[in-house]
Tab-separated table of C-alpha atoms in Angstrom:
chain	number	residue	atom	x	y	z
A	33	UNK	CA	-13.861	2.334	-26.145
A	34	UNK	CA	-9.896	3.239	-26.162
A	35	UNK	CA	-9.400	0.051	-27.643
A	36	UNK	CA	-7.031	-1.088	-30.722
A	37	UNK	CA	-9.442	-0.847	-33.679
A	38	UNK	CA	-10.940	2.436	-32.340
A	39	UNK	CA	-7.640	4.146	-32.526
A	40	UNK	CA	-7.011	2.646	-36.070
A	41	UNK	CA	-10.517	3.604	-37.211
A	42	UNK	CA	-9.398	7.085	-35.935
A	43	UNK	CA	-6.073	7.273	-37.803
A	44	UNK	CA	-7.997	5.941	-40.953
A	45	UNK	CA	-10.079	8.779	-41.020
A	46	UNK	CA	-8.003	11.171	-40.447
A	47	UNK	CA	-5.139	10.139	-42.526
A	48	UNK	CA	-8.024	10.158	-45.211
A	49	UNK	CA	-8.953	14.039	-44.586
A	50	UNK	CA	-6.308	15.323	-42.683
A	51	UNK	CA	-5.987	18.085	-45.200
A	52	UNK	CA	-9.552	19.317	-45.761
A	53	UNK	CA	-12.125	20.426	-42.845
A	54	UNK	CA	-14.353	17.201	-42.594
A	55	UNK	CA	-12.180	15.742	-39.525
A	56	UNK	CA	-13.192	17.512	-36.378
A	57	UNK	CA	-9.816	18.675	-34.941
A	58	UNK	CA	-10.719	17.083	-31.811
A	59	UNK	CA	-9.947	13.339	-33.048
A	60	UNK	CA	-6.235	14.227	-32.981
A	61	UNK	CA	-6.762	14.101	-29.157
A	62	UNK	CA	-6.962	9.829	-30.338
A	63	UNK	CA	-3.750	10.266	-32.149
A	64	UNK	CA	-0.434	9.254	-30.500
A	65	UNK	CA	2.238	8.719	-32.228
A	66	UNK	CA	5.673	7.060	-30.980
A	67	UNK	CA	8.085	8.968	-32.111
A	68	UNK	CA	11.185	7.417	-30.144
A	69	UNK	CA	10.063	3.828	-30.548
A	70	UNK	CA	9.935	4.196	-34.557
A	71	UNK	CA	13.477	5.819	-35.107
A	72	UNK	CA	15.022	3.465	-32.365
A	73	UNK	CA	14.121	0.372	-33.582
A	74	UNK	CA	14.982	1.379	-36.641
A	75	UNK	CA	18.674	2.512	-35.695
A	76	UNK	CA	19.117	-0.372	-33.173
A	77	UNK	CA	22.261	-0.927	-34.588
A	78	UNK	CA	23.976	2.368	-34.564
A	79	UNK	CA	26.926	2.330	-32.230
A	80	UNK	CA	25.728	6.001	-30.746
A	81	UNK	CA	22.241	4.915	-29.955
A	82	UNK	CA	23.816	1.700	-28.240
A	83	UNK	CA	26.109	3.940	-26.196
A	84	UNK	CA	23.325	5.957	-25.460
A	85	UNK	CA	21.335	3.500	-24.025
A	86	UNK	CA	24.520	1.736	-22.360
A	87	UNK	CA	24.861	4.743	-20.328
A	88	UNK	CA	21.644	4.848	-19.778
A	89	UNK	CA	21.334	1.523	-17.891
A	90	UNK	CA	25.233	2.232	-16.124
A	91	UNK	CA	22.822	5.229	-14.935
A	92	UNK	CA	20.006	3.171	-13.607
A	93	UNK	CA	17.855	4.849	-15.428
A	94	UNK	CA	17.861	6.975	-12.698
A	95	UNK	CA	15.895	10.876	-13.492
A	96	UNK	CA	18.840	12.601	-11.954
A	97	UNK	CA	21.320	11.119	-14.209
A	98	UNK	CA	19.909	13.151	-16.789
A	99	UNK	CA	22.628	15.967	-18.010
A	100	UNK	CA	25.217	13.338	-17.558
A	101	UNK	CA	23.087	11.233	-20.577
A	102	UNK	CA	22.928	13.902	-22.484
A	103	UNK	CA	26.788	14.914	-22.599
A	104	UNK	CA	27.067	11.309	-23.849
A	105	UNK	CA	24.486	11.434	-26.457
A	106	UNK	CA	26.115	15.011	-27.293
A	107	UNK	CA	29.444	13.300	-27.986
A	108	UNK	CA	28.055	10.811	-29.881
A	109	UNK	CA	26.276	12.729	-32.237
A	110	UNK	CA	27.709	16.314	-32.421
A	111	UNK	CA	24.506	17.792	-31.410
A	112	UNK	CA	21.013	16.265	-29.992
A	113	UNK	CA	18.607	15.147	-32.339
A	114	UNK	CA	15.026	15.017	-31.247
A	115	UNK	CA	14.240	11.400	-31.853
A	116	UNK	CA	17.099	10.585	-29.130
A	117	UNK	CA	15.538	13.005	-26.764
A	118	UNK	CA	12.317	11.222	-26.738
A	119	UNK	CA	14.688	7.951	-26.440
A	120	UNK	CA	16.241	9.866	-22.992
A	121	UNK	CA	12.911	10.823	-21.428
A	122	UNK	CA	10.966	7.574	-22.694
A	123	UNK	CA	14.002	5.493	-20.706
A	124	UNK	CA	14.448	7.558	-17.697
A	125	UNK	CA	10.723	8.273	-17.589
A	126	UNK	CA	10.958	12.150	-17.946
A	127	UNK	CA	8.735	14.315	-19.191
A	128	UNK	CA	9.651	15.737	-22.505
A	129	UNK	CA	9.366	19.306	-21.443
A	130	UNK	CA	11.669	18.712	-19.038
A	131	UNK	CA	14.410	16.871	-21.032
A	132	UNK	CA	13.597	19.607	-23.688
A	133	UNK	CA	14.131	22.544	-20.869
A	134	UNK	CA	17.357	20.937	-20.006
A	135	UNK	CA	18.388	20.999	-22.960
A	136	UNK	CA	17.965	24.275	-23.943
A	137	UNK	CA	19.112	26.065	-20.751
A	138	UNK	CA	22.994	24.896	-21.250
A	139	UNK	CA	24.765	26.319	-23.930
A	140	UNK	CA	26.730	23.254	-24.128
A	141	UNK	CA	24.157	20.874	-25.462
A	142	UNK	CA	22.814	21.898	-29.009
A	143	UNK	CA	20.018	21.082	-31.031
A	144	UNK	CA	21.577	21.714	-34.221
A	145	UNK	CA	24.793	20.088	-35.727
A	146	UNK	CA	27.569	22.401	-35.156
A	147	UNK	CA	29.491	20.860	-38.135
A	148	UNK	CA	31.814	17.743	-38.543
A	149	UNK	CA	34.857	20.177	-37.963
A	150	UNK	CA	34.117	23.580	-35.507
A	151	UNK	CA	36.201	26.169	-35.689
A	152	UNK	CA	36.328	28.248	-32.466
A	153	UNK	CA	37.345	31.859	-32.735
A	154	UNK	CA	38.241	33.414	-29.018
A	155	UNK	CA	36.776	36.898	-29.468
A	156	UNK	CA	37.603	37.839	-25.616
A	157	UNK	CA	39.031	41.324	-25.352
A	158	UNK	CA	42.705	40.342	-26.291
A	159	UNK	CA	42.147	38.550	-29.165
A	160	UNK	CA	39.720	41.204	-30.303
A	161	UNK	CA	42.278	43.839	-30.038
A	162	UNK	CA	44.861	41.580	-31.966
A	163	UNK	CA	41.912	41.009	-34.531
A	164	UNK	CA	39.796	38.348	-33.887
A	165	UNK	CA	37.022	40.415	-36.008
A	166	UNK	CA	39.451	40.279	-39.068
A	167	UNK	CA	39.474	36.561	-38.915
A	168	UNK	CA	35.707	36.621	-38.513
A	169	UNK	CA	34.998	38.486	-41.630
A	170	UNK	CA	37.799	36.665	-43.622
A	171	UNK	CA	35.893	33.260	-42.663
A	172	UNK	CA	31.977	35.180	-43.830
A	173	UNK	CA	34.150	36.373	-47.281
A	174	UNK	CA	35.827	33.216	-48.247
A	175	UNK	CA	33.476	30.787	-46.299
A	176	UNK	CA	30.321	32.542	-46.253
A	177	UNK	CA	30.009	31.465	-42.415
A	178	UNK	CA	28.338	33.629	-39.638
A	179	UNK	CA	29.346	32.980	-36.492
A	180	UNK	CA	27.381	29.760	-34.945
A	181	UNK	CA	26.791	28.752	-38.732
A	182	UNK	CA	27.316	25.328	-40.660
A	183	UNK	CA	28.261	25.018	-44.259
A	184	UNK	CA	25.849	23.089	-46.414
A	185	UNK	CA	27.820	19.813	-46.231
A	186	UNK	CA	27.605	19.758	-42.375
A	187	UNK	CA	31.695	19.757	-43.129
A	188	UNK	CA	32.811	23.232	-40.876
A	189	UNK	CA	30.542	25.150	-38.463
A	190	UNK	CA	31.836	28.362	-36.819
A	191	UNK	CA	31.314	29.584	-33.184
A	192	UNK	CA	32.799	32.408	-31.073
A	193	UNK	CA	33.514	32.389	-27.211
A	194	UNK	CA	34.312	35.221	-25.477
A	195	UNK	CA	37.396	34.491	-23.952
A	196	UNK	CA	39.064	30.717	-23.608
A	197	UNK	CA	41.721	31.572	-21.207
A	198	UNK	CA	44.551	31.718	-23.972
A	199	UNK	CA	45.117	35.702	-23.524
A	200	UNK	CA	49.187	35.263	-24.251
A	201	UNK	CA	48.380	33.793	-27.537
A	202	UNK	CA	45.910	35.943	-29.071
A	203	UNK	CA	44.429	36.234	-31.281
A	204	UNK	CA	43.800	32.308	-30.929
A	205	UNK	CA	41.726	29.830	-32.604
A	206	UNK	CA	40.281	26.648	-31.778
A	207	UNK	CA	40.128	24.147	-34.574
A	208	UNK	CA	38.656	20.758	-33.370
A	209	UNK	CA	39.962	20.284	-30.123
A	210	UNK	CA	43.342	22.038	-31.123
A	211	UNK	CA	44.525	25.794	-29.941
A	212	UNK	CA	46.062	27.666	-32.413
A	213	UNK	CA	47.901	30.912	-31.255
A	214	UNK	CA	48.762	34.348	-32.816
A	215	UNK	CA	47.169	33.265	-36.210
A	216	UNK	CA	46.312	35.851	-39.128
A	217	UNK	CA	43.308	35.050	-41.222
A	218	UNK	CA	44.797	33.536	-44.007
A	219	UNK	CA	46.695	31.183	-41.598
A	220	UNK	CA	42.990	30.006	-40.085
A	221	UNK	CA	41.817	29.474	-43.706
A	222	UNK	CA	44.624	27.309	-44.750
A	223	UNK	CA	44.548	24.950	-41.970
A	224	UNK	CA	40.708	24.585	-42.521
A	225	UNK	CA	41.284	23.376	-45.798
A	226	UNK	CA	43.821	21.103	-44.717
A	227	UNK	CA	41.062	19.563	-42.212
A	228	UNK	CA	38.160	19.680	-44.369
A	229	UNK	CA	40.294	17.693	-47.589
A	230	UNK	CA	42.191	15.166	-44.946
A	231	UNK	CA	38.496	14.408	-44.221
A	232	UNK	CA	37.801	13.806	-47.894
A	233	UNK	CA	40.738	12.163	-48.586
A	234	UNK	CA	40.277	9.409	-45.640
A	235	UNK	CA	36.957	9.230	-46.951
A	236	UNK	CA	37.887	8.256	-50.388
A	237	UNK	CA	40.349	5.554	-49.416
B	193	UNK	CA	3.409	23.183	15.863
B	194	UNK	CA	6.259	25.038	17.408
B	195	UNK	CA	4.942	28.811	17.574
B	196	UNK	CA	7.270	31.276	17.327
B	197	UNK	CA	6.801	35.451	17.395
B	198	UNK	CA	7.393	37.640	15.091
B	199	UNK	CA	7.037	41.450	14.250
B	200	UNK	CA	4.930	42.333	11.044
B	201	UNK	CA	4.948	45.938	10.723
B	202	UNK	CA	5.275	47.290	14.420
B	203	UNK	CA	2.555	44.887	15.567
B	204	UNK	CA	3.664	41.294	17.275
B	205	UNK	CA	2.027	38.162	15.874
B	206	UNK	CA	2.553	34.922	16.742
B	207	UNK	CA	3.121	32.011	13.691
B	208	UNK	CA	3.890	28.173	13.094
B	209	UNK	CA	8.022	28.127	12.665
B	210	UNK	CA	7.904	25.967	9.218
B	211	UNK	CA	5.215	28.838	7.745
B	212	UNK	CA	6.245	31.669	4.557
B	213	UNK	CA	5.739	35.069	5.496
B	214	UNK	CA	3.331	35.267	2.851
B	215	UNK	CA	1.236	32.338	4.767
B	216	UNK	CA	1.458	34.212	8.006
B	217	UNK	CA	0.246	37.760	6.372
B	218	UNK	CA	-2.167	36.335	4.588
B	219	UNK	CA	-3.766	34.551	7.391
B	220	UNK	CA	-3.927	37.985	9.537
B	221	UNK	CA	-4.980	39.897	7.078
B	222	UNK	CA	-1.781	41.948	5.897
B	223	UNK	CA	-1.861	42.560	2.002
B	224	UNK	CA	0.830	41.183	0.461
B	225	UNK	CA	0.712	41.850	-3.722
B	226	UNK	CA	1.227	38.461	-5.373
B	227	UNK	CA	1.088	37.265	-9.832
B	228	UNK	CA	3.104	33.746	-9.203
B	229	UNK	CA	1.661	32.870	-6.030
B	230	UNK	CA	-1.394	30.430	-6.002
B	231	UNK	CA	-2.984	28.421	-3.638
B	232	UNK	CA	-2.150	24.596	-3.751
B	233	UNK	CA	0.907	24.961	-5.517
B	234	UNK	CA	4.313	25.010	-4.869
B	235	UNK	CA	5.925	28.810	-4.802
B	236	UNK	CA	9.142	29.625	-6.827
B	237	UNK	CA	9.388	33.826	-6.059
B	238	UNK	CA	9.656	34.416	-9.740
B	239	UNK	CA	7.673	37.542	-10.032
B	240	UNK	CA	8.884	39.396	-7.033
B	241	UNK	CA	5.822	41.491	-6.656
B	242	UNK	CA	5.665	40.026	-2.641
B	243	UNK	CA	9.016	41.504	-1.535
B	244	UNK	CA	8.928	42.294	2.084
B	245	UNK	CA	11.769	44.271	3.901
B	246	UNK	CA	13.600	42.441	6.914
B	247	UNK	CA	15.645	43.892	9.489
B	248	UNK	CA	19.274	43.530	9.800
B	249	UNK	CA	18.932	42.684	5.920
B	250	UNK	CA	19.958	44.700	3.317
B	251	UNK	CA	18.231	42.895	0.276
B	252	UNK	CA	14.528	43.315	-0.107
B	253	UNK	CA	13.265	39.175	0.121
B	254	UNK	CA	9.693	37.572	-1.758
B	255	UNK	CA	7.367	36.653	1.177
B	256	UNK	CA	6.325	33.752	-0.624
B	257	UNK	CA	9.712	31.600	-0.319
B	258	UNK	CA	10.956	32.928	2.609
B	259	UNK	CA	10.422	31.356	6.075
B	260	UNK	CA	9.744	33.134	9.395
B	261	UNK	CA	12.439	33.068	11.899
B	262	UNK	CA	11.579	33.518	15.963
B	263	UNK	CA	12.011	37.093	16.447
B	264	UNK	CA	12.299	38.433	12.578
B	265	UNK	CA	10.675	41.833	12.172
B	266	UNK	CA	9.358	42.231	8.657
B	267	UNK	CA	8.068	45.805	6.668
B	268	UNK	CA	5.426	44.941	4.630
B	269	UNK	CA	5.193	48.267	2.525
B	270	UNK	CA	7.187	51.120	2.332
B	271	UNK	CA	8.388	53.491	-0.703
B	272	UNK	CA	11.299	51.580	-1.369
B	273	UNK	CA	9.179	48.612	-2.288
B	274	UNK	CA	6.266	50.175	-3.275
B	275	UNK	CA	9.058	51.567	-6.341
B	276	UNK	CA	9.957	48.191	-7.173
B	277	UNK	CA	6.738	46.939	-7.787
B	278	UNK	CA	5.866	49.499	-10.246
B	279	UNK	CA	9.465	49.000	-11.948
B	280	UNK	CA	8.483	44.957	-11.548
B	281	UNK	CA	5.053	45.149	-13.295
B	282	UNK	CA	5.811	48.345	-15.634
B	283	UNK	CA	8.393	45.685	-17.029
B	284	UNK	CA	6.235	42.798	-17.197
B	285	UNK	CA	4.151	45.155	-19.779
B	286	UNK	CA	7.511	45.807	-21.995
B	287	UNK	CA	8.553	42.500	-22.162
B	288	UNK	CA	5.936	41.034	-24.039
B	289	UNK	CA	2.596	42.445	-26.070
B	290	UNK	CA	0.009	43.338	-22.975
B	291	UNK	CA	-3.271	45.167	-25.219
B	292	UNK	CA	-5.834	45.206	-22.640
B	293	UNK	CA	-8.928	46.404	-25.497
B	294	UNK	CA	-8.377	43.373	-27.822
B	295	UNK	CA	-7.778	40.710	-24.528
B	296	UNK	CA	-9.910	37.807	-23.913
B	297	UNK	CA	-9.189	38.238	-20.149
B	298	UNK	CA	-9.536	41.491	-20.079
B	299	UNK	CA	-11.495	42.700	-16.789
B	300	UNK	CA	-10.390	39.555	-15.241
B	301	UNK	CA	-6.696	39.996	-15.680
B	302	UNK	CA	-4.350	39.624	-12.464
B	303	UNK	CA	-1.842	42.036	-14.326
B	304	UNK	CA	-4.547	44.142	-15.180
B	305	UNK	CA	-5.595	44.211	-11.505
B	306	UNK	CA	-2.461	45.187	-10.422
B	307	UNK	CA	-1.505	47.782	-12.879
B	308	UNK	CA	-4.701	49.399	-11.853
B	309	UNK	CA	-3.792	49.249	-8.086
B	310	UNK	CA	-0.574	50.379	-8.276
B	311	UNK	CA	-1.816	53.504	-10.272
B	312	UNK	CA	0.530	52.609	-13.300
B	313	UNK	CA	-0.488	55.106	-16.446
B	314	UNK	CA	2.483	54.911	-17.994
B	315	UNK	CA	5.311	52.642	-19.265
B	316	UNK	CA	8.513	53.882	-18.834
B	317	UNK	CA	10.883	51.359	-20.594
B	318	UNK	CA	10.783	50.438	-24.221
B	319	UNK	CA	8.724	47.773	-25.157
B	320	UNK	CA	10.611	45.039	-26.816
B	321	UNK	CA	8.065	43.450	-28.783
B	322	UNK	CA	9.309	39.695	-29.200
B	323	UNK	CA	8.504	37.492	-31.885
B	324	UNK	CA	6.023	35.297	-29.878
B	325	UNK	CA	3.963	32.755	-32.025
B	326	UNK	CA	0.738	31.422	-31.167
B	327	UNK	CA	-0.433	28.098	-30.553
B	328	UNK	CA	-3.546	27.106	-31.845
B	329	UNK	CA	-2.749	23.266	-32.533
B	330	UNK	CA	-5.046	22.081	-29.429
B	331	UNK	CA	-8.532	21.268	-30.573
B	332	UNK	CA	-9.826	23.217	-27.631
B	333	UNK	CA	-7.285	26.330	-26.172
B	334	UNK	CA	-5.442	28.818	-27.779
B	335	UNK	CA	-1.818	29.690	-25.899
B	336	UNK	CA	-0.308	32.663	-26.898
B	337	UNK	CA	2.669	33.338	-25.826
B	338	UNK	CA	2.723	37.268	-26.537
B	339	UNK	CA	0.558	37.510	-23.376
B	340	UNK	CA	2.776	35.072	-20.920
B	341	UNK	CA	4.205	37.020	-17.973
B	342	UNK	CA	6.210	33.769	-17.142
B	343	UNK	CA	4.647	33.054	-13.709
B	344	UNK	CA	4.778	29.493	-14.350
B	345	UNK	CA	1.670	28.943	-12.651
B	346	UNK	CA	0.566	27.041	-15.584
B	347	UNK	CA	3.517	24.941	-15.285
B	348	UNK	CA	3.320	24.153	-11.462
B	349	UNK	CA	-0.332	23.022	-11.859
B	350	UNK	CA	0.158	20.868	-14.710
B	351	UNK	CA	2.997	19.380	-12.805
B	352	UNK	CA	1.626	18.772	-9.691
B	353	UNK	CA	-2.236	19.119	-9.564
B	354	UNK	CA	-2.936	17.204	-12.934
B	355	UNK	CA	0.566	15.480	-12.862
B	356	UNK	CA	0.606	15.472	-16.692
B	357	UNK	CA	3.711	17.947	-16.886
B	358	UNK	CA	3.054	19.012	-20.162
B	359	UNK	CA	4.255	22.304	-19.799
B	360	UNK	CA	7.882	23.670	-19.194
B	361	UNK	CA	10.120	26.341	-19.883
B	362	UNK	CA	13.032	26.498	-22.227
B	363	UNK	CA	15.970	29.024	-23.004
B	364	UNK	CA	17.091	31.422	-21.098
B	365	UNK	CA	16.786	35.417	-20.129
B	366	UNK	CA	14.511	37.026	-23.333
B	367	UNK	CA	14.216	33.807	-24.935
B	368	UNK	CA	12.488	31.982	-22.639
B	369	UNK	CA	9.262	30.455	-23.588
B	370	UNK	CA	6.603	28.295	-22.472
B	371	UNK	CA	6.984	24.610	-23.954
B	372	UNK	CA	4.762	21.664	-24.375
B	373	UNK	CA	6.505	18.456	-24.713
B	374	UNK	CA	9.713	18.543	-26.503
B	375	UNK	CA	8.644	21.972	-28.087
B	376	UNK	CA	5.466	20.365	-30.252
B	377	UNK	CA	2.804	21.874	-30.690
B	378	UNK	CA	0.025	21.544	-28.078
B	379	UNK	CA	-2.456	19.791	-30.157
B	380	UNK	CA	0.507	17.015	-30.546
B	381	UNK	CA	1.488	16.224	-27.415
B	382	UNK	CA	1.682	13.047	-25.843
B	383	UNK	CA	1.240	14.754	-22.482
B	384	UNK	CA	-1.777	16.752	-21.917
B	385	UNK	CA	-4.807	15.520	-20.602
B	386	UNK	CA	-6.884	18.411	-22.162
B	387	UNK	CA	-7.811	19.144	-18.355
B	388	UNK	CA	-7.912	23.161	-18.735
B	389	UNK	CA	-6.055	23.389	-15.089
B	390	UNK	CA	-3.767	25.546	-17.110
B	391	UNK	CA	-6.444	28.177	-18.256
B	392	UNK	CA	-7.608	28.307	-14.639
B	393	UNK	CA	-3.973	29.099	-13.143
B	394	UNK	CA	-3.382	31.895	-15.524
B	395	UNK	CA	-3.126	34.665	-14.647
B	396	UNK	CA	-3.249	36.416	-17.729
B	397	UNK	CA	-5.337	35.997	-20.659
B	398	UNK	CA	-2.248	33.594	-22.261
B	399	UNK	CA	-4.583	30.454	-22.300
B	400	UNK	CA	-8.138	30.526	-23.325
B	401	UNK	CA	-10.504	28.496	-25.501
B	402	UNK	CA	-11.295	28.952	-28.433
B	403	UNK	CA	-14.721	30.214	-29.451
B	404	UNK	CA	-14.589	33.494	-27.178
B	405	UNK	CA	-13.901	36.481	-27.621
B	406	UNK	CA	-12.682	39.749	-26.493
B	407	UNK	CA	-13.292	40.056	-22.242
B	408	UNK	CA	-14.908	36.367	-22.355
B	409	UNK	CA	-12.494	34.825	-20.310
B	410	UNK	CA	-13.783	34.297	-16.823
B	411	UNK	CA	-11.679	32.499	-14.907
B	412	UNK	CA	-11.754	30.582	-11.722
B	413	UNK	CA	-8.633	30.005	-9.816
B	414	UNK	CA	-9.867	28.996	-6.433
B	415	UNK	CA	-11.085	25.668	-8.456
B	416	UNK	CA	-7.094	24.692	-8.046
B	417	UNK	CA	-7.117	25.066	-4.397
B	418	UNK	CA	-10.501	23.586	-3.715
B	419	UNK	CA	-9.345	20.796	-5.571
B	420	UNK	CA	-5.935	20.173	-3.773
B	421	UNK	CA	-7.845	20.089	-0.321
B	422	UNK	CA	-10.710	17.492	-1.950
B	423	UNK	CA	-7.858	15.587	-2.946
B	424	UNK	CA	-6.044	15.445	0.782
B	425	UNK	CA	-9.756	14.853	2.098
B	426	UNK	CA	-9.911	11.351	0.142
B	427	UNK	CA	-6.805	10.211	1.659
């Protein structure tokens, strides 16, 4: 009965009357859609998804290879986006909860861009004494950025750690991969705008 | 079989060397309080309502994962754990939104059960009230996640009675939760076989279908068990 024009016959009728009450809810049980297959087919060609799955098969596929997949989707991309979750646990034959579980247990892997440029403000007890706090509410005036926020133009996102080990330098900064020591506030703001417009003037040439 | 002895409260009694504590009490008859614990699936000690004193150890240990060792003597019950299973389940009520009057399960609630025995009338901590939604998606259950102790029984059956492994749990500390999928909602998931092990393993009144009400929910968890031995018998 599971057969090809039964499941179409089912998505015709509910596609029809999926907003009113005549479907009975229970023909979505019928209804499976593919999420991964759809976006991946359609972004074949982007260089992340083919490093993605090139790690994947260096992996074997292998279940247990799984966080090691992930930090190489998560430096391709910035973040994880959901389609190339299902693309992880469709190819290593996971179950989604678990990929998703992963996922959300490490701080390190993040479901949300964190921003094309992240600005890192140590707020371990040194730099809070030399004024970590000041820089914080210097970047929420001028910026209008929260700590673990991202402007509108996925262009800066700020976090906060508590301490990154750079006590002699506080209060310090991380901008990109870059520590910046003993900064005041409107030292942080001028070398974000220095990132942020090198970005826009690469992009315009 | 390699039988060792052990000593359960004073008396001697002999057990297989590969057994739980909680397997050896429960086959002579020693109560042992359990809410994660179920028969025919794999135990994780996550609600630590089975903690058992050992000598020669300082930390109190769950019964459920821990082994027997030849010559271990082990305190069932005594005031020092009888006080950390009221702090354990006076806490399981703050954590989430437990309202026994409006509860499907109620009367056939494992927490409910064991509030009573332990002769809880009062909550001591703050409640913290988490914003928990509600699932209703599936064309069947309801899961609501206000009323999840986070036994993972639920889990654990899905995973290796029905094999579907629907369920899981994301986040960490307060935010955990209960997932389906990659966080969809139940009614869309590629996963679950509709099978209703999961209503069965509750414990709680977290999973129910839909078209009862108010003390409905009757339960039967021994259908897990029954079913793991069928399954073994077939082989």
């Amino acid at each position: 009965m599971m057969n090809a024009a039964f499941l179409k016959m089912i998505n015709v009728i509910v596609e029809e009357f999926s907003h009113s009450y005549l479907v009975p809810s229970f023909l979505t049980l019928f209804m499976k859609s593919s999420v991964a297959g759809d976006w991946v087919t359609q972004h074949a060609k982007d260089p992340r998804v083919k490093l993605v799955a090139a790690k994947m098969k260096k992996e074997n596929y292998r279940p247990d290879a799984l966080i090691e997949i992930l930090h190489t989707a998560q430096n391709a991309f910035g973040h994880l986006p959901l389609p190339i979750l299902h693309f992880i646990g469709k190819g290593l034959k996971l179950p989604g909860s678990r990929v998703y579980s992963t996922v959300t247990f490490y701080h390190f892997f993040s479901l949300k861009s964190k921003g094309e440029h992240t600005c890192l403000v140590c707020t371990g007890t040194a730099c809070y004494v030399k004024g970590a706090q000041a820089i914080l509410n210097e970047l929420e005036d001028k910026l209008g950025l929260k700590i673990g926020e991202v402007t509108k133009d996925n262009k800066l996102g700020v976090q906060a750690a508590r301490c990154i080990g750079a006590c002699g330098l506080a209060p310090a900064v991380v901008l990109d991969d870059e520590v910046h020591g003993k900064v005041l506030p409107a030292d942080v703001l001028a070398m974000i705008h220095e990132k942020t417009n090198a970005h826009e003037q690469a992009g315009t040439e | 079989m390699n039988i060792i002895e052990i000593n359960i409260n004073g008396n001697a009694i002999k057990a297989d060397a590969g057994q739980t504590i909680l397997e050896v009490c429960r086959q002579n008859d020693i109560e042992i309080l359990t809410m994660c614990h179920m028969d025919g699936i794999s135990d994780v000690g996550a609600c630590r309502l089975c903690l058992v004193q050992i000598e020669g150890s300082n930390k109190l240990m769950p019964a459920c994962t821990t082994k027997v060792m030849p010559n271990m003597a082990i305190t069932t019950t005594n005031e020092r754990i009888k006080k950390y299973q009221k702090i354990t389940t006076e806490l399981l009520h703050a954590e989430r939104n437990h309202t026994c009057a409006v509860c499907v399960a109620n009367g056939h609630c494992e927490l409910q059960d064991m509030t009573a025995k332990l002769e809880i009338t009062h909550i001591r901590y703050p409640h913290l009230f988490p914003d928990c939604d509600m699932d209703t998606s599936h064309p069947w259950y309801i899961m609501d996640h206000n009323r999840c102790i986070m036994c993972t029984r639920c889990v654990r059956v899905c995973k290796e009675v029905e094999g579907a492994h629907n369920w899981d749990v994301m986040g960490r500390g307060h935010e955990v939760r209960i997932i389906s999928d990659y966080h969809t909602p139940w009614g869309e998931s590629e996963t679950c076989t509709s099978c209703g092990k999961c209503l069965h393993a509750c414990p709680v009144g977290a999973i129910w279908p839909k078209a009862i009400s108010q003390g409905q929910l009757v339960k039967n968890p021994g259908m897990i068990n029954d079913l793991v031995e069928k399954r073994k018998m077939n082989l």
